Amino acid sequence: MKNSLKFDNKKFRVMLVGDPHESYKNSTEKEKAVIKDYLNLQYAAVKELKPDLVILMGDNASGRNEEELRDVLLRITAPYAENNIPFAFVLGNHDLEKEVKDLFVQYKIYRSLPCCILPDKDEINEYGDYNIAVKNSENSDTILNFWLMYSGSGAPKEYFSTYGFVKKEQIKWYENKAKEIQGQRLNPVPSMVFQHIPVPEEFELLKEHSFLKMLTDGVTGQNEQKGRFYALDKTKAVGYMGEAPCTSGYNSGQFSSWKKTGDVMAAFFGHDHMNDFAGDVDGITLGQCKTAGFNVYGDGLMQGVRIIDFNENNVRSFSTRMVYYRELIGSDCYSVSGSEKILRDRTSVKLDVIKAALKYTALPIALGTVTAIIRNRRK
């Protein structure tokens, strides 16, 4: 590995960047505005938050050939390179659907980028999974580990799933590697998983409800959950759900493996552009990282990054939060205009519309009711 990571003054901060979806195209005014806003967000986040590591969470970039892909990746990672911040990445379901379809060709391109800490090829399994160790302040012992997993693209028809998943062979690799990392230690090294597509257990942070409740809260299910309606269970999770989780419809047992192995304390995902909730499922934090890109659907100026803070004295007691474009930059934006600049998120917009409707319709209805009663009494 080109760079080794360690705690600095007993602290370590990770910044997650969800779904940039950046393209090589940069000729029209719209295309220029999109990349300008993305880079403004990244430069502001790096300056304000000062991460020790950045992780791109998948659906990162596309180009018509290897040269174009490298050019766009150089562009979107410039804020890290210019500030000498190491970055790692996972690939999403769209990354290998474009022209550069070979996973290890993409890995070769990433490895050539400044500050990319992708391990050597012999440290990566055939599916593209790898791990990154973080050492203590003295650089003498590994006290934190990150698993970066490829969650696939589409699923074979026999699995009846729209989206891919971490395969059983990948899970076996993880379990064996976790034992190797633990070595002679009494306990597993505290670890986190980063991958694009969420695990199905994320639905345990939600509650299913009726269609009528959609008027005030909740979202419609997608793909395998189509026809169902969900809201975030505020007793289990914090944050915002602007769309139903797009997990795989097939459960490959990845979450159960984490519980059995005992090292994973949290897992964070991209894929769902408008979700940033996080909550506990059986002692493991499951969290979403909202999109940081302006080339895809989103909520006004709520694009952002997620930070995770660790303290060397108690690595398992981490903290995490989203930091939004609106907080870092305000409403000065080139690719978002009009009413979108004042929107906060879909749920709050829905509530605001309902409140406004009640405000302007309740009084006339009430007056009409009173008038009718008076008329009836006069009769």
Short mmCIF file of C-alpha atoms in Angstrom, two decimals:
data_model
loop_
_atom_site.label_atom_id
_atom_site.label_comp_id
_atom_site.label_asym_id
_atom_site.label_seq_id
_atom_site.Cartn_x
_atom_site.Cartn_y
_atom_site.Cartn_z
CA MET A 1 0.00 0.00 0.00
CA LYS A 2 1.33 3.41 -0.98
CA ASN A 3 0.28 5.14 2.22
CA SER A 4 -0.25 3.92 5.75
CA LEU A 5 -2.95 5.44 7.95
CA LYS A 6 -2.66 6.22 11.63
CA PHE A 7 -4.32 8.23 14.34
CA ASP A 8 -3.03 11.76 14.87
CA ASN A 9 -3.14 13.04 18.44
CA LYS A 10 -5.48 10.09 19.18
CA LYS A 11 -8.03 11.22 16.58
CA PHE A 12 -9.01 10.00 13.14
CA ARG A 13 -11.71 11.35 10.80
CA VAL A 14 -13.20 9.73 7.69
CA MET A 15 -15.21 11.67 5.11
CA LEU A 16 -17.65 9.71 2.93
CA VAL A 17 -18.59 11.05 -0.50
CA GLY A 18 -21.74 9.47 -1.90
CA ASP A 19 -22.63 8.94 -5.56
CA PRO A 20 -20.79 11.71 -7.43
CA HIS A 21 -22.03 10.35 -10.79
CA GLU A 22 -19.58 12.62 -12.57
CA SER A 23 -19.08 12.44 -16.31
CA TYR A 24 -16.23 13.36 -18.62
CA LYS A 25 -18.64 15.68 -20.43
CA ASN A 26 -17.78 19.29 -19.60
CA SER A 27 -18.78 21.40 -22.60
CA THR A 28 -22.30 22.74 -22.02
CA GLU A 29 -23.08 25.39 -19.41
CA LYS A 30 -25.11 22.85 -17.42
CA GLU A 31 -22.26 20.32 -17.41
CA LYS A 32 -19.80 22.97 -16.29
CA ALA A 33 -22.16 24.10 -13.53
CA VAL A 34 -22.59 20.53 -12.24
CA ILE A 35 -18.87 19.85 -11.84
CA LYS A 36 -18.28 23.35 -10.43
CA ASP A 37 -20.83 22.80 -7.66
CA TYR A 38 -19.46 19.34 -6.88
CA LEU A 39 -15.90 20.64 -6.62
CA ASN A 40 -17.00 23.65 -4.56
CA LEU A 41 -18.60 21.24 -2.10
CA GLN A 42 -15.51 19.03 -1.95
CA TYR A 43 -13.05 21.91 -1.52
CA ALA A 44 -15.24 23.46 1.21
CA ALA A 45 -15.64 20.11 2.98
CA VAL A 46 -11.91 19.39 2.91
CA LYS A 47 -11.08 22.85 4.22
CA GLU A 48 -13.72 22.88 6.95
CA LEU A 49 -13.75 19.25 8.06
CA LYS A 50 -10.09 18.29 7.58
CA PRO A 51 -10.56 14.53 7.07
CA ASP A 52 -7.71 12.05 7.46
CA LEU A 53 -9.24 9.79 4.81
CA VAL A 54 -11.86 10.25 2.08
CA ILE A 55 -13.89 7.32 0.73
CA LEU A 56 -15.84 7.54 -2.53
CA MET A 57 -18.96 5.44 -2.03
CA GLY A 58 -19.60 4.23 -5.59
CA ASP A 59 -21.20 5.42 -8.83
CA ASN A 60 -18.19 7.68 -8.99
CA ALA A 61 -17.43 8.58 -12.60
CA SER A 62 -17.74 7.54 -16.22
CA GLY A 63 -15.85 8.07 -19.47
CA ARG A 64 -15.99 6.66 -22.99
CA ASN A 65 -12.56 5.10 -22.61
CA GLU A 66 -9.75 4.66 -20.09
CA GLU A 67 -8.22 8.06 -20.84
CA GLU A 68 -11.49 9.89 -20.29
CA LEU A 69 -12.22 7.96 -17.11
CA ARG A 70 -8.81 8.85 -15.71
CA ASP A 71 -9.33 12.51 -16.63
CA VAL A 72 -12.67 12.76 -14.85
CA LEU A 73 -11.32 10.91 -11.81
CA LEU A 74 -8.36 13.30 -11.67
CA ARG A 75 -10.86 16.15 -11.77
CA ILE A 76 -13.12 14.94 -8.97
CA THR A 77 -10.27 13.88 -6.67
CA ALA A 78 -8.26 17.09 -7.13
CA PRO A 79 -9.46 18.53 -3.78
CA TYR A 80 -7.87 15.57 -1.96
CA ALA A 81 -4.66 15.52 -4.01
CA GLU A 82 -4.11 19.26 -3.60
CA ASN A 83 -4.50 18.92 0.17
CA ASN A 84 -2.51 15.66 0.41
CA ILE A 85 -5.46 13.71 1.79
CA PRO A 86 -5.47 9.97 1.05
CA PHE A 87 -8.60 8.55 -0.52
CA ALA A 88 -10.04 5.09 -1.10
CA PHE A 89 -13.14 3.99 -2.98
CA VAL A 90 -15.73 1.35 -3.71
CA LEU A 91 -17.46 0.87 -7.05
CA GLY A 92 -21.22 1.13 -7.47
CA ASN A 93 -23.76 -0.61 -9.67
CA HIS A 94 -23.33 1.97 -12.46
CA ASP A 95 -19.52 2.15 -12.51
CA LEU A 96 -19.08 -1.02 -14.54
CA GLU A 97 -22.14 -0.50 -16.74
CA LYS A 98 -20.33 2.13 -18.79
CA GLU A 99 -17.67 1.69 -21.47
CA VAL A 100 -14.81 0.70 -19.12
CA LYS A 101 -16.38 -2.53 -17.88
CA ASP A 102 -13.34 -4.37 -16.52
CA LEU A 103 -13.11 -3.99 -12.75
CA PHE A 104 -9.35 -4.33 -12.58
CA VAL A 105 -8.81 -1.92 -15.46
CA GLN A 106 -10.69 0.62 -13.38
CA TYR A 107 -8.61 -0.32 -10.33
CA LYS A 108 -5.45 0.26 -12.37
CA ILE A 109 -6.69 3.74 -13.25
CA TYR A 110 -7.57 4.54 -9.63
CA ARG A 111 -4.19 3.27 -8.44
CA SER A 112 -2.45 5.75 -10.75
CA LEU A 113 -4.20 8.74 -9.14
CA PRO A 114 -2.41 10.96 -6.60
CA CYS A 115 -3.27 10.08 -2.99
CA CYS A 116 -5.22 6.91 -3.86
CA ILE A 117 -4.33 4.25 -1.29
CA LEU A 118 -5.66 1.22 -3.14
CA PRO A 119 -3.58 -1.80 -2.06
CA ASP A 120 -1.40 -3.78 -4.44
CA LYS A 121 -3.26 -6.25 -6.66
CA ASP A 122 -2.22 -9.30 -4.62
CA GLU A 123 -4.01 -7.80 -1.58
CA ILE A 124 -7.34 -7.52 -3.41
CA ASN A 125 -9.59 -10.50 -4.01
CA GLU A 126 -11.00 -11.43 -7.41
CA TYR A 127 -14.21 -9.49 -6.71
CA GLY A 128 -12.39 -6.24 -5.93
CA ASP A 129 -12.74 -6.35 -2.15
CA TYR A 130 -9.94 -5.08 0.07
CA ASN A 131 -9.26 -3.77 3.54
CA ILE A 132 -7.38 -0.77 4.96
CA ALA A 133 -5.78 -0.82 8.40
CA VAL A 134 -5.46 2.23 10.65
CA LYS A 135 -2.73 2.20 13.29
CA ASN A 136 -2.48 3.95 16.62
CA SER A 137 -0.74 7.30 17.11
CA GLU A 138 2.58 5.54 17.74
CA ASN A 139 2.17 3.62 14.47
CA SER A 140 2.88 0.41 16.36
CA ASP A 141 -0.42 -1.48 16.26
CA THR A 142 -3.54 -1.76 14.08
CA ILE A 143 -6.52 -0.61 16.14
CA LEU A 144 -9.11 0.03 13.39
CA ASN A 145 -9.92 -1.70 10.10
CA PHE A 146 -12.02 -0.76 7.08
CA TRP A 147 -13.61 -3.27 4.71
CA LEU A 148 -14.28 -1.91 1.20
CA MET A 149 -16.58 -4.29 -0.62
CA TYR A 150 -17.96 -4.45 -4.14
CA SER A 151 -21.72 -5.03 -3.89
CA GLY A 152 -22.22 -5.78 -7.58
CA SER A 153 -24.55 -4.39 -10.19
CA GLY A 154 -27.58 -6.36 -11.34
CA ALA A 155 -28.40 -9.80 -9.96
CA PRO A 156 -28.83 -13.01 -11.99
CA LYS A 157 -32.49 -13.78 -12.74
CA GLU A 158 -32.59 -16.79 -10.43
CA TYR A 159 -32.16 -14.48 -7.42
CA PHE A 160 -35.27 -12.41 -8.25
CA SER A 161 -33.49 -9.23 -7.31
CA THR A 162 -33.15 -5.90 -9.10
CA TYR A 163 -29.80 -5.10 -7.52
CA GLY A 164 -26.65 -7.05 -6.81
CA PHE A 165 -25.22 -8.13 -3.48
CA VAL A 166 -22.02 -9.27 -1.82
CA LYS A 167 -21.62 -12.90 -2.85
CA LYS A 168 -21.03 -15.85 -0.53
CA GLU A 169 -17.47 -16.23 -1.87
CA GLN A 170 -16.79 -12.62 -0.88
CA ILE A 171 -18.24 -13.25 2.57
CA LYS A 172 -15.94 -16.25 2.99
CA TRP A 173 -12.96 -14.10 1.98
CA TYR A 174 -13.99 -11.49 4.57
CA GLU A 175 -14.31 -14.07 7.35
CA ASN A 176 -10.90 -15.59 6.62
CA LYS A 177 -9.24 -12.19 6.34
CA ALA A 178 -10.81 -11.03 9.60
CA LYS A 179 -9.30 -14.05 11.39
CA GLU A 180 -5.94 -13.27 9.84
CA ILE A 181 -6.11 -9.65 11.02
CA GLN A 182 -7.14 -10.71 14.52
CA GLY A 183 -4.20 -13.08 14.71
CA GLN A 184 -3.29 -13.85 18.33
CA ARG A 185 -5.40 -11.01 19.73
CA LEU A 186 -8.05 -11.86 22.26
CA ASN A 187 -10.72 -9.83 20.41
CA PRO A 188 -11.34 -8.91 16.75
CA VAL A 189 -10.02 -5.57 15.49
CA PRO A 190 -12.94 -3.07 15.46
CA SER A 191 -14.01 -2.64 11.85
CA MET A 192 -16.38 -0.82 9.52
CA VAL A 193 -17.76 -1.84 6.15
CA PHE A 194 -18.13 0.55 3.23
CA GLN A 195 -20.03 -0.53 0.12
CA HIS A 196 -22.48 0.87 -2.38
CA ILE A 197 -25.68 -1.19 -2.14
CA PRO A 198 -27.24 -1.49 1.35
CA VAL A 199 -27.96 -4.80 3.06
CA PRO A 200 -31.64 -5.89 3.38
CA GLU A 201 -31.42 -5.58 7.19
CA GLU A 202 -31.70 -1.82 6.70
CA PHE A 203 -35.47 -2.34 6.56
CA GLU A 204 -35.35 -3.17 10.27
CA LEU A 205 -34.84 0.57 10.83
CA LEU A 206 -38.18 1.28 9.13
CA LYS A 207 -41.80 0.67 9.94
CA GLU A 208 -44.40 -0.29 7.39
CA HIS A 209 -47.58 1.77 7.35
CA SER A 210 -50.71 2.46 5.34
CA PHE A 211 -51.03 4.53 2.19
CA LEU A 212 -52.97 7.23 4.06
CA LYS A 213 -50.01 7.95 6.31
CA MET A 214 -48.07 8.85 3.17
CA LEU A 215 -49.84 12.20 3.30
CA THR A 216 -47.70 13.22 6.27
CA ASP A 217 -44.74 10.87 6.36
CA GLY A 218 -43.02 8.01 4.63
CA VAL A 219 -42.11 6.78 1.18
CA THR A 220 -43.28 4.15 -1.27
CA GLY A 221 -41.37 0.90 -1.58
CA GLN A 222 -39.36 0.22 -4.73
CA ASN A 223 -38.48 -2.87 -6.71
CA GLU A 224 -39.13 -5.93 -4.51
CA GLN A 225 -41.04 -3.74 -1.98
CA LYS A 226 -43.27 -2.11 -4.57
CA GLY A 227 -46.82 -1.60 -3.27
CA ARG A 228 -45.66 -1.17 0.33
CA PHE A 229 -45.21 2.06 2.29
CA TYR A 230 -42.50 2.84 4.82
CA ALA A 231 -41.48 5.47 7.33
CA LEU A 232 -38.29 5.80 9.32
CA ASP A 233 -38.67 4.35 12.82
CA LYS A 234 -37.52 7.33 14.89
CA THR A 235 -37.04 5.07 17.93
CA LYS A 236 -34.33 3.16 16.07
CA ALA A 237 -32.74 5.63 13.65
CA VAL A 238 -31.90 9.29 13.21
CA GLY A 239 -31.61 11.27 10.01
CA TYR A 240 -33.72 11.53 6.89
CA MET A 241 -35.27 9.03 4.47
CA GLY A 242 -36.30 10.62 1.19
CA GLU A 243 -36.75 7.35 -0.69
CA ALA A 244 -37.19 3.70 0.20
CA PRO A 245 -33.89 1.81 0.49
CA CYS A 246 -32.89 0.10 -2.77
CA THR A 247 -31.36 -2.98 -1.18
CA SER A 248 -30.90 -6.27 -2.92
CA GLY A 249 -34.01 -8.44 -2.99
CA TYR A 250 -31.81 -11.41 -2.07
CA ASN A 251 -30.16 -11.77 1.32
CA SER A 252 -26.76 -13.41 0.87
CA GLY A 253 -26.07 -13.56 4.61
CA GLN A 254 -23.57 -10.72 4.78
CA PHE A 255 -25.07 -9.11 7.89
CA SER A 256 -25.27 -12.48 9.67
CA SER A 257 -21.60 -13.00 8.86
CA TRP A 258 -20.72 -9.67 10.48
CA LYS A 259 -22.52 -10.73 13.65
CA LYS A 260 -20.81 -14.13 13.68
CA THR A 261 -17.33 -12.73 13.05
CA GLY A 262 -17.79 -9.99 15.64
CA ASP A 263 -15.53 -7.29 14.24
CA VAL A 264 -17.98 -5.07 12.33
CA MET A 265 -19.40 -2.26 14.45
CA ALA A 266 -20.92 -0.29 11.55
CA ALA A 267 -21.58 -0.36 7.81
CA PHE A 268 -22.21 2.65 5.58
CA PHE A 269 -23.72 2.69 2.11
CA GLY A 270 -24.32 4.96 -0.87
CA HIS A 271 -26.76 4.14 -3.71
CA ASP A 272 -29.83 5.92 -2.25
CA HIS A 273 -29.24 9.54 -3.18
CA MET A 274 -31.63 11.16 -0.72
CA ASN A 275 -31.14 8.99 2.38
CA ASP A 276 -28.86 9.92 5.26
CA PHE A 277 -30.35 8.01 8.19
CA ALA A 278 -28.38 5.79 10.56
CA GLY A 279 -29.47 3.41 13.28
CA ASP A 280 -28.64 0.29 15.26
CA VAL A 281 -29.61 -3.22 14.16
CA ASP A 282 -28.51 -5.96 16.56
CA GLY A 283 -25.56 -3.90 17.79
CA ILE A 284 -24.32 -2.85 14.33
CA THR A 285 -24.86 0.68 13.02
CA LEU A 286 -26.28 0.80 9.50
CA GLY A 287 -26.02 4.21 7.85
CA GLN A 288 -26.65 5.92 4.53
CA CYS A 289 -24.48 8.53 2.84
CA LYS A 290 -26.46 11.02 0.78
CA THR A 291 -25.32 11.99 -2.71
CA ALA A 292 -22.64 14.65 -3.03
CA GLY A 293 -23.29 15.05 -6.75
CA PHE A 294 -25.35 17.53 -8.77
CA ASN A 295 -25.65 15.36 -11.87
CA VAL A 296 -28.44 13.24 -10.36
CA TYR A 297 -31.72 13.67 -8.50
CA GLY A 298 -31.49 15.12 -4.99
CA ASP A 299 -33.15 17.45 -2.50
CA GLY A 300 -32.46 21.09 -3.26
CA LEU A 301 -29.09 21.96 -1.74
CA MET A 302 -28.97 19.03 0.67
CA GLN A 303 -26.11 17.30 -1.14
CA GLY A 304 -23.38 16.64 1.37
CA VAL A 305 -20.73 14.42 2.93
CA ARG A 306 -20.77 12.18 5.98
CA ILE A 307 -18.01 12.35 8.55
CA ILE A 308 -17.10 9.63 11.04
CA ASP A 309 -14.93 10.51 14.02
CA PHE A 310 -12.87 8.04 16.05
CA ASN A 311 -10.97 8.45 19.32
CA GLU A 312 -8.02 6.19 19.96
CA ASN A 313 -9.00 5.67 23.60
CA ASN A 314 -12.28 4.03 22.57
CA VAL A 315 -12.46 3.26 18.86
CA ARG A 316 -15.86 1.60 19.12
CA SER A 317 -17.40 4.78 20.52
CA PHE A 318 -17.40 6.62 17.19
CA SER A 319 -19.63 9.53 16.17
CA THR A 320 -21.04 10.37 12.76
CA ARG A 321 -23.07 13.09 11.08
CA MET A 322 -23.94 14.53 7.67
CA VAL A 323 -22.65 17.94 6.63
CA TYR A 324 -24.63 19.57 3.82
CA TYR A 325 -23.83 21.92 0.95
CA ARG A 326 -26.22 24.45 2.49
CA GLU A 327 -24.18 24.45 5.73
CA LEU A 328 -20.79 24.73 4.05
CA ILE A 329 -21.57 27.10 1.20
CA GLY A 330 -25.12 28.40 1.54
CA SER A 331 -27.43 28.93 -1.44
CA ASP A 332 -24.73 30.08 -3.86
CA CYS A 333 -25.08 27.34 -6.46
CA TYR A 334 -24.72 27.17 -10.24
CA SER A 335 -26.61 24.01 -11.19
CA VAL A 336 -29.56 24.31 -8.79
CA SER A 337 -31.98 27.18 -9.32
CA GLY A 338 -35.46 28.43 -8.63
CA SER A 339 -37.58 26.84 -5.94
CA GLU A 340 -35.09 23.99 -5.53
CA LYS A 341 -32.76 26.37 -3.71
CA ILE A 342 -35.23 26.76 -0.84
CA LEU A 343 -36.35 23.13 -0.61
CA ARG A 344 -34.97 21.18 2.31
CA ASP A 345 -36.08 17.61 1.75
CA ARG A 346 -39.07 15.79 0.37
CA THR A 347 -40.67 15.04 3.73
CA SER A 348 -40.50 18.63 4.94
CA VAL A 349 -41.78 19.84 1.57
CA LYS A 350 -44.69 17.43 1.85
CA LEU A 351 -45.49 18.68 5.35
CA ASP A 352 -45.19 22.32 4.31
CA VAL A 353 -47.62 21.77 1.45
CA ILE A 354 -50.12 20.11 3.77
CA LYS A 355 -49.78 22.88 6.38
CA ALA A 356 -50.28 25.51 3.72
CA ALA A 357 -53.32 23.69 2.36
CA LEU A 358 -54.83 23.48 5.83
CA LYS A 359 -54.05 27.12 6.52
CA TYR A 360 -55.80 28.36 3.43
CA THR A 361 -58.66 25.87 3.26
CA ALA A 362 -59.54 25.26 6.90
CA LEU A 363 -60.87 28.77 7.51
CA PRO A 364 -63.22 28.85 4.50
CA ILE A 365 -64.47 25.36 5.36
CA ALA A 366 -65.05 26.38 8.98
CA LEU A 367 -66.88 29.58 7.94
CA GLY A 368 -68.98 27.60 5.49
CA THR A 369 -69.91 25.11 8.21
CA VAL A 370 -70.90 27.88 10.66
CA THR A 371 -72.96 29.63 7.98
CA ALA A 372 -74.79 26.40 7.18
CA ILE A 373 -75.57 25.80 10.87
CA ILE A 374 -76.95 29.34 11.26
CA ARG A 375 -79.08 28.94 8.14
CA ASN A 376 -80.46 25.63 9.38
CA ARG A 377 -81.30 27.16 12.73
CA ARG A 378 -83.11 30.05 11.01
CA LYS A 379 -85.19 27.55 9.11
#
